[in-house]
Short mmCIF file of C-alpha atoms in Angstrom, two decimals:
data_model
loop_
_atom_site.label_atom_id
_atom_site.label_comp_id
_atom_site.label_asym_id
_atom_site.label_seq_id
_atom_site.Cartn_x
_atom_site.Cartn_y
_atom_site.Cartn_z
CA MET V 1 -0.24 -0.02 -0.36
CA LYS V 2 1.31 3.37 -0.67
CA ALA V 3 1.89 6.23 1.99
CA PHE V 4 2.47 9.52 1.81
CA LEU V 5 4.43 11.62 4.01
CA ILE V 6 3.26 15.58 3.78
CA LEU V 7 5.74 18.27 5.31
CA GLU V 8 4.00 21.44 6.86
CA ASP V 9 7.05 23.41 3.74
CA GLY V 10 4.47 21.21 1.45
CA THR V 11 7.86 18.87 0.48
CA VAL V 12 5.79 15.27 0.28
CA PHE V 13 7.31 11.83 -0.11
CA GLU V 14 6.19 8.90 -1.02
CA GLY V 15 6.80 5.31 0.13
CA SER V 16 5.30 2.01 1.55
CA SER V 17 2.87 1.87 4.36
CA ILE V 18 4.10 -0.22 7.54
CA GLY V 19 2.38 -0.91 10.41
CA ALA V 20 -1.43 0.25 11.41
CA ALA V 21 -3.37 2.13 8.24
CA ARG V 22 -4.17 5.65 9.29
CA GLU V 23 -3.59 8.85 9.07
CA VAL V 24 -1.36 10.41 11.68
CA ILE V 25 -0.08 14.08 12.46
CA SER V 26 3.33 15.05 14.56
CA GLU V 27 5.83 16.80 15.03
CA ILE V 28 8.91 14.91 12.62
CA VAL V 29 12.20 14.51 13.86
CA PHE V 30 15.16 12.47 13.42
CA ASN V 31 17.16 10.08 15.23
CA THR V 32 21.25 9.30 14.11
CA SER V 33 21.47 5.43 16.56
CA MET V 34 22.93 2.57 14.22
CA THR V 35 21.34 0.62 16.59
CA GLY V 36 18.70 0.58 19.41
CA TYR V 37 15.57 1.52 16.94
CA LEU V 38 13.54 0.08 19.86
CA GLU V 39 14.69 1.91 22.66
CA VAL V 40 13.81 4.95 20.58
CA LEU V 41 10.50 3.59 19.48
CA THR V 42 9.71 2.76 23.13
CA ASP V 43 11.10 6.09 24.75
CA PRO V 44 8.38 7.61 26.54
CA SER V 45 10.24 10.95 25.60
CA TYR V 46 9.44 10.15 21.56
CA ALA V 47 5.59 11.02 22.54
CA GLY V 48 4.04 13.69 19.99
CA GLN V 49 6.97 12.95 17.54
CA ALA V 50 7.33 10.60 14.49
CA VAL V 51 11.05 9.38 14.27
CA VAL V 52 12.95 9.65 11.61
CA MET V 53 16.08 6.80 11.54
CA THR V 54 18.94 8.00 9.21
CA TYR V 55 20.60 4.53 9.15
CA PRO V 56 19.29 3.13 5.64
CA LEU V 57 18.54 -0.47 7.44
CA ILE V 58 15.92 -1.00 10.41
CA GLY V 59 14.88 -3.40 11.92
CA ASN V 60 18.08 -6.61 10.78
CA TYR V 61 16.83 -8.21 14.28
CA GLY V 62 13.64 -7.69 14.72
CA ILE V 63 11.52 -6.83 18.22
CA THR V 64 13.46 -8.22 21.38
CA PRO V 65 13.40 -7.52 24.92
CA ASP V 66 15.61 -4.29 25.30
CA MET V 67 12.53 -2.00 26.10
CA GLU V 68 12.22 1.09 27.78
CA SER V 69 8.57 0.82 28.83
CA ALA V 70 6.00 -1.74 28.41
CA ARG V 71 4.46 -0.16 24.75
CA PRO V 72 6.26 2.33 22.27
CA TRP V 73 5.27 5.81 22.23
CA SER V 74 6.41 7.49 18.99
CA ASP V 75 3.06 8.78 17.12
CA GLY V 76 4.98 7.34 13.80
CA TYR V 77 7.84 5.46 12.59
CA ILE V 78 9.56 6.82 8.86
CA VAL V 79 12.27 4.25 7.24
CA ARG V 80 14.00 3.71 4.61
CA GLU V 81 14.18 0.04 4.03
CA LEU V 82 12.84 -2.32 6.45
CA SER V 83 13.90 -5.84 7.25
CA ARG V 84 11.60 -8.19 6.56
CA MET V 85 13.54 -10.88 7.63
CA PRO V 86 14.68 -10.42 10.89
CA SER V 87 17.64 -12.68 12.44
CA ASN V 88 18.44 -12.60 16.43
CA PHE V 89 18.28 -15.84 18.88
CA ARG V 90 16.20 -13.16 21.09
CA CYS V 91 13.92 -11.93 17.96
CA GLU V 92 10.62 -11.86 19.01
CA GLY V 93 8.52 -11.33 16.08
CA THR V 94 9.36 -8.10 13.78
CA VAL V 95 9.02 -4.09 13.47
CA GLN V 96 6.51 -3.83 11.46
CA ASN V 97 4.22 -6.16 13.34
CA PHE V 98 4.93 -4.30 16.28
CA LEU V 99 3.84 -1.48 15.10
CA ALA V 100 0.41 -2.33 13.59
CA GLN V 101 -0.22 -4.06 16.52
CA HIS V 102 0.15 -0.83 18.92
CA GLY V 103 -1.64 1.17 16.05
CA ILE V 104 1.98 3.67 14.77
CA PRO V 105 1.79 4.31 11.07
CA GLY V 106 4.70 4.59 9.13
CA ILE V 107 6.54 4.81 6.01
CA ALA V 108 9.66 3.04 4.56
CA GLY V 109 10.75 3.43 1.11
CA ILE V 110 11.36 7.21 0.97
CA ASP V 111 15.07 9.10 1.10
CA THR V 112 15.72 9.54 4.41
CA ARG V 113 18.52 11.35 4.34
CA ALA V 114 17.00 13.51 2.05
CA LEU V 115 14.32 14.54 4.24
CA THR V 116 16.80 14.30 6.93
CA LYS V 117 18.80 17.40 5.30
CA ILE V 118 15.12 19.78 5.09
CA LEU V 119 14.81 18.98 9.05
CA ARG V 120 18.44 20.15 9.58
CA GLU V 121 18.08 23.48 6.69
CA LYS V 122 14.88 24.22 7.56
CA GLY V 123 14.26 22.86 11.24
CA THR V 124 11.97 20.19 12.69
CA MET V 125 8.66 20.65 11.67
CA ASN V 126 5.50 18.92 11.34
CA GLY V 127 4.27 16.48 9.03
CA MET V 128 1.74 14.04 8.56
CA ILE V 129 1.61 10.75 7.46
CA THR V 130 -1.78 8.64 5.38
CA THR V 131 -2.35 6.41 2.82
CA ASN V 132 -5.05 8.09 0.84
CA GLU V 133 -3.39 8.89 -2.39
CA ASN V 134 -6.71 11.97 -3.24
CA TYR V 135 -5.05 13.92 -0.14
CA HIS V 136 -5.29 17.97 -1.32
CA LEU V 137 -2.57 20.12 -0.09
CA GLU V 138 -4.02 23.14 -0.02
CA GLU V 139 -6.19 21.35 2.92
CA ILE V 140 -3.68 19.51 4.80
CA LEU V 141 -1.01 22.18 5.37
CA PRO V 142 -3.24 24.86 7.61
CA ARG V 143 -3.42 21.33 9.48
CA LEU V 144 -0.07 20.86 9.82
CA LYS V 145 0.39 24.58 11.10
CA ALA V 146 -1.91 24.09 13.92
CA TYR V 147 -0.02 21.41 15.20
CA GLN V 148 0.90 21.36 18.79
CA THR V 149 2.05 18.60 20.95
CA GLY V 150 0.92 20.25 24.13
CA ASN V 151 1.53 18.50 26.89
CA VAL V 152 2.42 14.98 26.65
CA VAL V 153 3.97 14.35 30.07
CA GLU V 154 0.34 13.84 31.39
CA LYS V 155 0.41 11.30 28.59
CA VAL V 156 3.40 9.33 29.74
CA THR V 157 3.64 9.51 33.61
CA SER V 158 2.57 6.24 35.92
CA ASP V 159 -0.73 6.40 36.94
CA GLY V 160 -0.36 5.71 41.00
CA ILE V 161 2.60 5.10 43.20
CA SER V 162 4.40 1.93 42.78
CA ARG V 163 7.42 0.73 45.23
CA LEU V 164 10.68 -1.71 44.03
CA ALA V 165 12.65 -3.23 46.78
CA GLY V 166 15.74 -3.06 47.27
CA LYS V 167 18.43 -2.72 50.57
CA GLY V 168 20.21 0.15 50.24
CA LYS V 169 19.05 3.84 49.45
CA ARG V 170 15.27 4.90 49.29
CA VAL V 171 15.50 6.76 46.06
CA ALA V 172 12.11 8.76 44.68
CA LEU V 173 12.13 8.98 41.37
CA MET V 174 9.55 11.50 39.43
CA ASP V 175 8.19 10.54 36.38
CA PHE V 176 7.67 12.66 33.25
CA GLY V 177 8.02 9.75 31.20
CA ALA V 178 11.31 7.26 32.81
CA LYS V 179 13.35 5.05 30.87
CA ASN V 180 12.90 1.31 32.24
CA ASN V 181 17.25 2.15 32.03
CA ILE V 182 16.64 4.50 35.01
CA VAL V 183 14.86 2.16 37.13
CA LYS V 184 17.72 -0.53 36.62
CA SER V 185 20.67 1.38 37.10
CA LEU V 186 19.34 2.64 40.58
CA GLN V 187 18.37 -1.08 41.15
CA GLN V 188 21.85 -2.17 40.41
CA ARG V 189 23.09 -0.24 42.74
CA GLY V 190 20.29 -1.28 45.79
CA CYS V 191 18.48 1.16 45.91
CA GLU V 192 14.85 1.36 47.18
CA VAL V 193 13.16 3.07 43.82
CA THR V 194 9.65 4.45 44.59
CA ILE V 195 7.99 5.57 41.25
CA TYR V 196 5.48 9.05 42.00
CA PRO V 197 3.59 9.84 39.19
CA ALA V 198 4.43 13.65 37.52
CA HIS V 199 2.21 15.81 39.25
CA THR V 200 2.80 14.13 42.62
CA ASN V 201 2.63 16.45 45.53
CA ALA V 202 6.08 18.07 46.68
CA GLU V 203 4.85 17.49 50.33
CA GLU V 204 3.99 13.97 49.54
CA ILE V 205 7.26 12.83 48.56
CA LEU V 206 9.23 15.21 51.08
CA ALA V 207 6.67 13.08 53.97
CA ASP V 208 7.94 9.92 52.54
CA LYS V 209 11.60 10.57 53.80
CA PRO V 210 14.08 9.61 50.64
CA ASP V 211 17.54 9.68 50.88
CA GLY V 212 17.14 11.19 47.29
CA ILE V 213 14.89 11.82 44.29
CA MET V 214 15.98 11.50 40.88
CA LEU V 215 14.13 13.42 38.06
CA SER V 216 13.67 11.47 34.90
CA ASN V 217 13.28 12.20 30.86
CA GLY V 218 9.64 13.02 29.44
CA PRO V 219 8.42 14.58 26.31
CA GLY V 220 7.55 17.80 25.13
CA ASP V 221 8.03 21.46 25.90
CA PRO V 222 8.87 21.82 29.61
CA LYS V 223 7.32 24.97 30.17
CA GLU V 224 3.94 23.10 29.14
CA CYS V 225 4.46 21.38 32.89
CA LYS V 226 3.44 24.76 35.49
CA GLU V 227 2.10 22.68 38.00
CA ILE V 228 5.32 20.15 38.04
CA ILE V 229 7.71 23.30 37.99
CA GLU V 230 6.26 24.59 41.43
CA GLU V 231 6.68 21.18 43.09
CA LEU V 232 10.55 21.47 42.20
CA LYS V 233 10.58 24.66 43.83
CA LYS V 234 9.83 22.69 46.88
CA LEU V 235 11.69 19.93 46.25
CA TYR V 236 14.64 22.08 45.80
CA GLN V 237 14.12 24.02 49.09
CA SER V 238 14.91 20.61 51.19
CA ASP V 239 18.20 19.64 51.95
CA THR V 240 17.66 16.09 49.67
CA PRO V 241 19.65 15.21 47.33
CA ILE V 242 18.53 15.55 43.79
CA PHE V 243 19.86 14.00 40.19
CA ALA V 244 17.77 15.43 36.74
CA ILE V 245 18.03 13.68 33.55
CA CYS V 246 16.77 15.42 30.32
CA LEU V 247 13.36 16.70 30.77
CA GLY V 248 13.69 16.71 34.52
CA HIS V 249 16.76 19.00 33.87
CA GLN V 250 14.86 21.54 32.26
CA LEU V 251 12.28 21.91 34.67
CA MET V 252 15.00 21.94 37.81
CA ALA V 253 16.47 25.04 35.82
CA LEU V 254 12.79 26.43 34.90
CA ALA V 255 12.28 25.86 38.60
CA ASN V 256 14.79 28.15 39.32
CA GLY V 257 14.53 31.42 37.34
CA ALA V 258 16.88 29.87 33.84
CA ASP V 259 14.96 29.55 31.25
CA THR V 260 14.75 27.09 28.14
CA HIS V 261 14.72 27.47 24.41
CA LYS V 262 13.22 25.42 21.22
CA MET V 263 16.34 23.60 19.27
CA LYS V 264 16.56 24.03 16.01
CA TYR V 265 16.58 20.29 15.18
CA GLY V 266 17.76 19.28 18.56
CA HIS V 267 19.83 16.29 19.32
CA ARG V 268 18.89 12.58 18.86
CA GLY V 269 21.01 9.69 18.83
CA GLY V 270 23.95 7.53 20.20
CA ASN V 271 27.37 9.56 19.86
CA HIS V 272 26.72 13.48 20.56
CA PRO V 273 29.83 14.14 22.75
CA VAL V 274 29.80 15.93 25.97
CA LYS V 275 32.70 17.62 27.97
CA ASP V 276 33.01 18.27 31.69
CA LEU V 277 33.95 21.29 32.24
CA GLU V 278 35.26 20.26 36.25
CA THR V 279 38.01 17.79 34.65
CA GLY V 280 38.40 18.64 31.06
CA ARG V 281 37.06 15.01 30.38
CA VAL V 282 34.81 14.08 27.44
CA TYR V 283 31.86 11.26 27.02
CA ILE V 284 29.90 10.40 24.31
CA SER V 285 25.89 10.19 25.36
CA SER V 286 22.76 8.93 24.08
CA GLN V 287 20.51 12.22 24.04
CA ASN V 288 16.87 12.71 22.98
CA HIS V 289 15.74 15.94 23.53
CA GLY V 290 14.69 19.00 21.53
CA TYR V 291 14.81 22.07 24.09
CA VAL V 292 17.92 23.14 25.74
CA VAL V 293 18.94 25.26 28.70
CA ASP V 294 19.85 29.00 28.38
CA THR V 295 23.02 29.21 30.39
CA GLU V 296 23.78 33.22 29.43
CA HIS V 297 21.97 34.69 32.52
CA LEU V 298 22.15 31.79 34.62
CA ASP V 299 22.59 33.47 38.21
CA PRO V 300 25.76 32.02 39.20
CA ALA V 301 24.30 31.55 42.93
CA VAL V 302 21.67 29.45 41.82
CA ALA V 303 23.33 27.07 39.03
CA VAL V 304 26.49 27.17 37.08
CA PRO V 305 27.30 24.85 33.62
CA ALA V 306 28.54 21.67 34.49
CA PHE V 307 28.78 19.89 31.11
CA ILE V 308 28.49 21.62 27.32
CA ASN V 309 27.95 19.61 24.02
CA VAL V 310 31.53 19.64 22.30
CA ASN V 311 29.57 20.23 18.35
CA ASP V 312 27.83 22.93 19.32
CA GLY V 313 28.29 24.47 22.88
CA THR V 314 25.00 23.86 24.17
CA ASN V 315 24.44 23.34 27.82
CA GLU V 316 24.78 19.77 29.17
CA GLY V 317 23.88 19.59 32.42
CA LEU V 318 24.43 21.98 35.36
CA LYS V 319 25.81 22.05 39.10
CA TYR V 320 23.61 23.83 41.74
CA THR V 321 25.72 26.32 43.76
CA GLY V 322 25.35 25.17 47.73
CA LYS V 323 22.92 22.45 47.32
CA ASN V 324 23.75 18.69 46.64
CA ILE V 325 21.90 18.68 43.07
CA PHE V 326 23.19 18.35 39.40
CA THR V 327 21.60 17.97 36.50
CA VAL V 328 22.18 16.43 33.54
CA GLN V 329 20.43 17.09 29.58
CA PHE V 330 21.71 13.99 28.09
CA HIS V 331 20.87 9.92 29.41
CA PRO V 332 23.58 8.36 31.62
CA GLU V 333 20.98 5.39 31.94
CA ALA V 334 21.33 4.74 27.76
CA CYS V 335 24.23 2.12 26.41
CA PRO V 336 24.71 3.33 23.08
CA GLY V 337 27.78 1.25 22.32
CA PRO V 338 29.93 2.36 25.63
CA GLN V 339 28.80 3.15 29.04
CA ASP V 340 31.16 6.50 29.85
CA SER V 341 28.62 8.62 31.98
CA SER V 342 27.00 5.70 34.19
CA TYR V 343 29.27 7.10 36.44
CA LEU V 344 26.82 9.92 37.40
CA PHE V 345 24.56 7.32 38.73
CA ASP V 346 27.53 6.76 41.58
CA ARG V 347 28.36 9.98 42.20
CA PHE V 348 24.43 10.23 42.77
CA ILE V 349 24.85 7.43 45.58
CA ASP V 350 27.42 9.30 46.98
CA MET V 351 25.59 12.62 47.66
CA MET V 352 23.10 10.70 49.34
CA GLY V 353 26.25 9.16 51.51
CA GLY V 354 26.83 6.51 49.74
CA ASN V 355 26.26 2.39 50.31
CA GLN V 356 27.68 2.34 54.01
#
């Protein structure tokens, strides 16, 4: 079945339909990872977005247990070539069946490199995936320009509080769309992890007297999360150690007077170099974000930059002055090959007093 990707600038790509044969409008973003397509599909941070994979062959090892959440969150999936015969001893199915099972439309057979060049040169834009061959651009383009992702954190956060046993430090994890590997990274260090929905009151979290608080990754524009930001102001005032990743990093910055802005096309991939400003050492990181913290007017009495992106100099982390709080924009729990930055979880354990 034919499928079409229509961008808000009027560009149209024709390919073949994969997954669910339904129409979807979404923000179109690209990911440069060569592997890990299943982790991308199941990362809650992609809620409200359709993902273009720049690597030309996707699905060659099928669907394996390597999922970051219980279901995929991407609105759509766009690939150059989709493997029809996956081969892996852990393979449990094909990508196309996985997409169809979860109602996610996709398109294969288009020039994803050309599409990515458009997104890099013109910036991230909205688009539609459709199987309707009789589409009318003059009707579709206003709809594309009007589309907004909205507050998608509410869509991906957990329904209730859950507690995972551990014999070490007690960590409260605020779930803005947390990836499974964040929980695993804490459990590997012996932590008892209590997962709280995104809109939990700060008083409820602090009443449980956690040894530390983890702010997770998540989707969307951080400025949409006004109620969450107000609760983070209260957590900041406590003396509880806090470690934040991605959206959590942005929200904590907004809670303390900093600003954020949308990037032209974001950072999404498994090989982004970040520099630790304290040691000068560079780490290879996994990233997935379209917004970034502005540090130009950051008050050093509140926080100072801790990491920067080597490629474009944007902020990748903050260290809060006089507080046991540090935050990073990249994903230290992800394993894009090297596990360069997983030591940050050990730093968090040390902030909580170590596993004595």
